[in-house]
Each structure stands twice: as C-alpha cells, then as structure tokens.
Amino acid sequence: MSSNSFVYNEQSGGGEAAELGQEATATISPAGAFGLFSSDLKKNEDLKQMLESSKDSAKLDAMKRIVGMIAKGKNASELFPAVVKNVASKNIEIKKLVYVYLVRYAEEQQDLALLSISTFQRALKDPNQLIRASALRVLSSIRVPIIVPIMMLAIKEASADLSPYVRKNAAHAIQKLYSLDPEQKEMLIEVIEKLLRDKSTLVAGSVVMAFEEVCPDRIDLIHKNYRKLCNLLVDVEEWGQVVIIHMLTRYARTQFVSPWKEDGGLEDNEKSFYESDDEQKEKTDRRKKPYAMDPDHRLLIRNTKPLLQSRNAAVVMAVAQLYWHISPKSETGIISKSLVRLLRSNREVQYIVLQNIATMSIQRKGIFEPYLKSFYVRSTDPTMIKTLKLEILTNLANEANISTLLREFQTYVKSQDKQFAAATIQTIGRCAANISEVADTCLNGLVCLLSNRDEIVVAESVVVIKKLLQMQPAQHGEIIKHMGKLLDSITVPVARASILWLIGENCERVPKIAPDVLRKMAKSFTSEDDLVKLQILNLGAKLYLTNSKQTKLLTQYVLNLGKYDQNYDIRDRTRFIRQLIVPNEKSGALSKYAKKIFLAQKPAPLLESPFKDREHFQLGTLSHTLNIKASGYLELSNWPEVAPDPSVRNVEVIELAKEWTPAGKAKKENPSKKFYSESEEEEDSSDSGSDSESESGSESGDDGASSEDTSEDSEDSSNEQESENGSVAEDKAATKRNPETKGESDSEDGEKKNKKSQTSDSSNVESSSIEESSSESESQSENESESRKVTKEKEKKLKQDRISLTKDVSLLDLDDFNPISTPVALPTPVLSPSLIADLEGLNLSTSSSVISVSTPVFVPVKTHVLLHRMSGKGLAAHYFFPRQPCIFGDKMVSVQITLENTSDQKIENIHIGGKKLPIGMQMHIFNPIDSLEPKGSITVSMGIDFCDSTQTASFQLCTKDNCFNVNIQPPIGELLLPVAMSEKDFKKEQGMLTGMNETSATIITAPQNFTPSVILQKVVNVANMGAVPSGQDKIHRFAAKTVHSGSLMLVTVELKEEGSTAQLIINTEKTVIGSVLLRELKPVLSQG
C-alpha cells in the first residue's frame, strides 16, 4: 500500500483512535497515585483493543506506541499474541513495525512465533524489499533448532536476491544460524563465498562480518576478492569498514613479507619521522637487502589512507592499527595527526585512543613528539584520562623536552585530585630513571615534596625516592636521614615500609639513626600494618648482623612480638629470621651466610611502562584494552619468511596479461579493467591531496621513480605504448639538466602524471601516448620534427615489409620506436654490422646532445640454460644477452635464444605459449618455428621489458606435442645500456646524484689488480657500461643508463694512495639497482 493511502487511512480512522485514547485516559486516571501496575495493565489492554481494531490507523498508532515502549526499554512481551495477529496485514507501514517488534521478542515467545512461520515464508517472496529483509530477520531470530532447514533455505534464496539490502540481511542471518547450529558451517561457507563475490558496498561489510564469525581461518576465500574489497572500502558503510580493515590486517600478515626488514630498527624514531619516506627507504636500502613491496600490499595501504579523515572514530582507529601492524615503519607517522584529532571526542573515545597511543609511543616516540602539547592535562579531564596522558608524556620525555615537562608536572602535583597527584609523582620518578641528566633535579624536587601537607603526596614521594635511591645509594645519605625523621608524621603503610627498607639497606651508612628507628618501631609494633611489621623484622635482622651490641636485645624483643602475632606470614617470617641470625645447636649451614643473604646487593628496580606488555595484542581490540585475551580474539600471525604465491589474487590481471599483445583485443579488455583502474586513479589523487597532512613525509615518495617497490613496476605496466620520444624518466632527467622551454616542462608534468597512474588499460594508454607525443612535437624545434618524420616514414615502410609479424606486434608498438633504434627490414637472429653502425651514430635523447648510447665495450659469451635437453624431451634451449639495443622496443632488453634439437626426430611448431609475467613486465616473442631437424639448431631474438628489476619472466616454450615451463632472470648488469659522455658531463651528472642517490664501498686487494685494464675488464664483465675518459690516473669512470627508464648509472673507482685500497662509488636515482650492482662489483674487484 502506498504512503498516500496510508495518510488517507490515518485521517479517516483518526476518530476511533482518539476515542480509544480517551477511553484509556478515563480508565487510567481513577487509579491515581496508587495503581501504577493496574494503570500499566490497562494501558496494555488499550493497546490490545487498538491492535484488534478494524482501522489501520488505530493499529498503526498502537504499533508506534509499542515500538516506542521497546525503545525506552519497557517490557512489551505480553502484547506478543495481539501483535503477531497483524503479521499478515496488507498495510506496509504496519507490517514493517510488526516485524520490528517480532525481531525483538521472537526468541522469547518461540511457540507463538512458530505459528506464524508460514506467513514469514510467504513474506520472503514479497515484492517489497524491506518486507523480504524483515521476514528473514524475524525468521533468523526464532532460535528453534527444528526450523534450521527452513532458515538455511531462506538464507540461500536471499543471498541471490536482486536487492542488496536483502542480501545484506542474509549475511546477518548467517551468523545467527551458525550460533544456533554450528553443524551447518560448510553450507554457510558456500553462501559466504557467494556473497563475498558481491560487488555491492552495502553487502561487503556484513559478509566480511559473517566470514569473521563463521570461518576466519579460510583465508583462501579472500584471495579472489582482495582487490575488490580494497577498492570498495572507501564506499562501504562505516561499521563495515571497521570489520573489513581488521580482516584485511590479518590477511596482510599472512600473505605479504615484512616491510620492516628495510627499517634499521625500532629506535630510528626521529629519522624515520622527520625524513621523507623515499629518503628513509634509500638510506636503509644501502644497509640492507633491498625490499620490494607487493603491489597488493601497497594497494591496501593506499586505499585505507583516505579513511584517516573519517568522522567515525572506530574507522580512524582501525586504519591506525592497520598502518601500525602492516605498513613500513617510515610511513606510520601519518596516523599521528588523525589520532590526535580524536582526542577532541568524548571521554570514552579519548580513553581508548590514549591507550593505543600509550602503546605506540613506547616503540615510536618520534611520530607523536610534534603533538606533545595535545597530551597536556586539562582540569576538566577525568582521572582515567589524566593518568593515560601522564603515561604518554612519560614515554615522549627526552633530553630536549624534559625541562618543559617537569614544569608541567609541578603544576599537576598541586592538583586537588590526589590519585592524579600521586600518579604524577610516579611519572617524575620514571623520568628521573630514564633520563640521567635530570635525576638529581627530580630527586631534589621529590625531597621538597616530603614537607607537603598532603599525606598521600608525601607517601608517594617516599616510595618513588626509595626506588631512585636504590640506583645510587652511596650519594644520598642525607636524604635517608631526613626520611628517617619523617616516620613520626607519615602514617601511610607503604611509605613507612619504604623508609624502613631504605634504612635497613643502608644501616651501615646511618649507624646512629638506624638503631633509634628500630627502638621507635618496637614501641608501635603491635599497632602497625602487616606490611610495616615485616619491614620492622627485616630491619631488626639487618641491625643484629651489623650492630649487634646496640640492637641485640631490641631485635629479640621484636622477634618475640612477631612470634605471637595474629598474621601467620609474620609468625613464619619471625621463625625464619630467628633460626637464621641467632645461631644455636639446631641452626643449619645457612646461618653462616645470614649476612650475605640479608645484606646482598639488590638490583635496582626497572621502572617500565605498564603498557609494555600489551604490545603483543592487536591495537584497537578489547584484548588490548583489558590486557587479557578476550573470547573471540584472533591473534595476528607473524610475517611469513617467503610470501605465498601472489597469483591467487591476480586472476583478472593474469587474464589481461594473456591478451595484452594482440592489438584487436585492447578495447575488449576496457570494461573488465575499468573499475580497478578508476579506483587506483582516485586513490592516487586522494593520496596527493592529503600528502601535506603527513608529518613523516609524503607517501608519494614511495610511488615515484626513485622508489624501487614492485608497485612501481605495476605503475609502469603500460610502458610499451607510453611515449613516442624516449622513456619518461629519461626525459625528466634531461629536462632537469636543461630546462630549455616552457613546453618541455609542460610535457614533463604530463609524463609525471602518466607515471603516477597505475592503470594498465590499453585504450587509455593509447590516448595518453597520442596526447603526449603531440604536446612534445609542438614544443620541439623544426629540425627535431623533421627528423621524426623521416623516422616515421622508415617505420611505415617497415610495417609493409613485416606483415608476418602483425599477429604479435601492434601498430602502436612500431610507433614507439626511439630514434636510436632505427629498424631493419627483417628480424635477423643477430644484429647486422650496418645496423650497429647506424645505432652508434644516433643520440639517446633529443633533449641532450652530450650523452649518447655507445657500443658495448665487452659482450660476455656466457650462456644460461633455459631448457635442459632431458627436461625438454630432446629440445634444448640456451639464452644470452647480446648487449645491443632491442629492435622490438626501446625499453626492452634484447635476449637471444639458441634452440637445438638433440633428438633423432624432427621437432615441429616451436613457439611461446602462456606467459606469467609480473605486473608491468612485457615480452616480445619470436615467430613460431615450423620445424627443427634432428641435430639442428637455430637462434632467435626476443625482447623483454624487465621494468628495471631482476624479476623473473616466466613463460611456456611449446612444441607441437609438449609445453615446458621456463624462466629468464636477467643479471643486474644486463639491464643497462652503455653511455658515451665526457668527463665534464660525468662530473656534472654526478653532482646532481649525491646524498641519498649515492652508494659507496671500500675495496681491498693487491695493487696489481688495480691497473686500468684489469679494472675495465672486471667492471664491463659484470655490467654493460661504457668507459668515460678520465684526466686522472687514479680515477676510473663508467657510465650507463637503465634500459626501461633511462636513469643514469654512474660508477667511479677511485684508487687510494696506499695502492691496495680503492673506493667504489655508484650514483643513480635507482638506488636499489645501484646497491645490487655495488654488491656484485665489490667481490669481483676484490678478487685477484
């Protein structure tokens, strides 16, 4: 029924409702103040009459009042029979409210609810989605085992419903059914698996909650949906976001390797906070094995970053714990600002947030230090908040800010809140213990507090002073004497016991005071607290052993008092001490060592944060708040040593990779890839928008060309079709070196954007490359445009000659040729001498005339086994790197493969089958070979774009009958092209690549190994580099550029005067490649 008809009914039936209301008032009023219960009863009678009325308006009014009663916490269960009669009402508004009531009371009134079960089943087919969802909610609320099959069927049907709201309720019902009958787990997992594939943001949070309840260990269900969940995360409702983030945190800890290996340790706090992320990463890359972050790991970190600005405190806290547990330590600083923002919320939120900050600040002081004043205590704060803020201030205290904090603490000590004042004194003690420079200042301040009028402050000061004096007792005899005099005025047991312990420990330093203290204590022994009595006994024993002449009788008196004390602990201690210090015939061997036992050197107390032991709990959980493992808590697993196979998450990407090369299919891939690409672009834009908020440096450093994450590899997935005029990074470098025109800088900006987007959509790449090339051609000189026209004409001729390759190489690929790669008429296995000569004469970049690609100084003859003849059933394959520019693409590394038939039969149809390439990597395959005669061999050329990384290119080498899985992994030196440049240009470029872009090591070997010819031979054997002329005998320089990005790689070997040592220096933007090359060159140059 429509809402209009409902209004009409309400108006028409208003008279009867009013009459019923008047009757109810008339019946209630006579009861007066006496009949509270009878009035309630009559009010319910009135509601029953309204529910039985024939007017919908009266029923609706009654249901509104009943739901209002439930909302106020009143019991409306006795109305169940009257309400359940209206479950079949045709008025949708009434039906909705009836279902709300039934969801609340169906579990209590199961028998009556079961009578209407057929109505609920019919409602599951109702055209209104709200009614279908409500019926499912009621059905799942009737917790009777007999209807489990009906519930299971209803959930299965609802999971396939067209309405996402109904599917969401199906996910909620899964949890209820599982708690009612855990044996249904397997069937419920099937439904969860189905709902996890749902693309609706309304369903995502609820189904992940069901997953966490039913089968949190079934990580395999998440693999295929991981990327989708990451991309939907921003649009899911807030509580769904919390659940998904917690689940993805656990998932990341099982599927990715630790990003913390790259960080030096926990204590690089200030460095990792104040330096930007890329600088910190480059520094650590020099020290440690390079770490490459999984693109999916990066995707999760990126997509959760915007949620730090959420209005919901739980979402912000969830993202903060995700960053804390799975992001590189250099990136966790971004969460500090968001967590400090939450401190403006109500006290309950503050309490939880401060607890988590207290745990974080133990390990990472640096990220919260800029917000020190945010943790200053306000007079309006409750005690629990004040105590937590004190804890955080203590953790953040260091030599730089301790003077400010001590002034703040002085104010806190005067607080009227005595519990808070006592906590402040403990805080001062911890600061004194942690920062030795202020220990004396703190101790003097605490001694001044001993004259305070407030007994609690004095008592707490005594306890803290006792702990501090344990650390350096010899220097503070006067303080101990002063504290001995306070025994007359202090009544707090803990403080009295602390003073007695201090005097007992230092009884030889205060020989005149100690016996007198024991005398006073003996007088009041019977009225003292048990804690004080134990310390009196200890003091007597120590004095008996050190000054028996004065204290022998006193000690015996005290021991006699203790012998008959009411507390059995004191009686036991008395008997033990008497046997130990008063030797007699029954005394054992221990009596000889009594002095060593009582006056042994005690270790100084370790004043640690009470939050130290909470680190093993996941932040933001109930277990972390309570500091005990709560039921249902799922522990975070340790990082795996080796990451599990990432291809399980890469289903869609792998399909795209298989269909990448054929030009005709590029547009078909667009719809399937569009969602992922758009979300990545949105994420990147949100990243750049909020970078300024990060205190620890912008995250964009990780996504730029200087970072060596595998996310960079995925960002460059469209490399073949990116630019007509050379590689992006090369043009960037050239523009930096020689900013000639505004047009060039504009094109550089376009290239940066292109670099930043992660899309691998073919059609997007085509349009972007066309726009780029047009903008570049406008900005360059006429000569350059003419030379490009000539090159294009040559390429058009080449297209006509190479019809046989059109299946493998798209026309766009041919447009991508760089001027240095002048194509030849036919793809011969080995480059012809004429082509090499042509290549030598051409420049690397149109924007730089001084740096050009040169011929390789040395080509190693070493081959690598691609396929062994035994594994290949007679087909053997070897590959080597000819160190020549690749004719298939300027960003590809040329690879020559020699195929040999070692069998007695002809091998037919040798070709490349399926390819499993990392994201961004591309391969140009050779044409199929029709047949290979027995004992025959053939050499073919391939081009592989390794994206400036040593990742393995995996593919299948197939024959007519078999397919063999093979891998090509390039040595780091084969990812370079030699560069010819002058010494002046070398020094200029080297000057631009200092600081974080410089890696160095010292080499020690015999002087004969440092001759120019030996150094040249060793360097070029490892890496494809060109020698740079040098005017100094003791400095040898080599230059190259990376094949993919065109980044310069400058190597310097500088001989020291001793003759047996040399300094190896590598300058490059690609710090990871630089550090790997350094590790390979160092042992080679050190060998004899």
Coordinates of C-alpha atoms in Angstrom, one line a residue, residues 269 272-277 298 300-310 316-342 357 360 364 366-368 370-371 683 686-703:
N269 CA 62.4 7.2 15.5
S272 CA 62.0 8.0 10.2
F273 CA 59.7 10.8 11.3
Y274 CA 61.4 13.8 10.1
E275 CA 62.8 12.4 6.8
S276 CA 60.6 11.8 3.9
D277 CA 59.7 8.2 3.1
R298 CA 50.7 -1.2 -1.4
L300 CA 45.7 -1.9 0.8
I301 CA 47.9 0.8 2.4
R302 CA 46.9 3.4 -0.2
N303 CA 43.2 2.7 -0.2
T304 CA 42.9 2.9 3.6
K305 CA 44.8 6.3 3.8
P306 CA 41.7 8.5 3.0
L307 CA 39.8 6.8 5.8
L308 CA 42.1 8.5 8.3
Q309 CA 39.8 11.6 7.7
S310 CA 36.7 9.6 8.6
V316 CA 40.2 6.0 12.1
M317 CA 41.4 3.7 14.9
A318 CA 41.1 0.7 12.6
V319 CA 43.2 2.4 9.9
A320 CA 45.7 3.5 12.5
Q321 CA 46.2 -0.1 13.7
L322 CA 46.4 -1.3 10.1
Y323 CA 49.2 1.1 9.4
W324 CA 50.9 0.2 12.7
H325 CA 50.8 -3.5 12.0
I326 CA 51.4 -3.8 8.3
S327 CA 52.9 -0.6 6.8
P328 CA 56.6 0.2 6.6
K329 CA 57.7 2.0 9.8
S330 CA 58.7 5.0 7.8
E331 CA 55.0 5.5 6.8
T332 CA 53.3 5.1 10.2
G333 CA 53.9 8.8 11.1
I334 CA 50.8 9.7 9.0
I335 CA 48.5 8.2 11.6
S336 CA 49.6 10.5 14.5
K337 CA 47.7 13.6 13.3
S338 CA 44.4 11.6 12.9
L339 CA 44.7 10.0 16.3
V340 CA 45.4 13.4 18.0
R341 CA 42.3 14.7 16.3
L342 CA 40.2 12.0 18.0
I357 CA 48.8 5.9 21.7
M360 CA 52.6 3.1 20.2
R364 CA 57.9 5.1 18.2
G366 CA 59.1 10.3 17.1
I367 CA 55.6 10.2 15.5
F368 CA 53.9 11.8 18.5
P370 CA 55.2 17.2 17.5
Y371 CA 51.9 16.9 19.3
E683 CA 43.2 6.8 -4.8
S686 CA 43.4 11.4 -2.8
D687 CA 47.0 10.5 -1.9
S688 CA 48.4 13.7 -3.4
G689 CA 45.6 15.7 -1.8
S690 CA 46.4 14.6 1.7
D691 CA 50.1 14.3 1.4
S692 CA 50.7 17.6 3.1
E693 CA 49.0 16.3 6.2
S694 CA 51.6 13.7 6.8
E695 CA 54.2 14.7 9.4
S696 CA 56.6 12.0 8.4
G697 CA 57.0 12.9 4.8
S698 CA 54.6 12.4 1.9
E699 CA 53.8 8.9 0.7
S700 CA 54.1 9.9 -2.8
G701 CA 57.8 9.3 -2.5
D702 CA 57.1 5.6 -2.5
D703 CA 55.2 5.9 -5.7

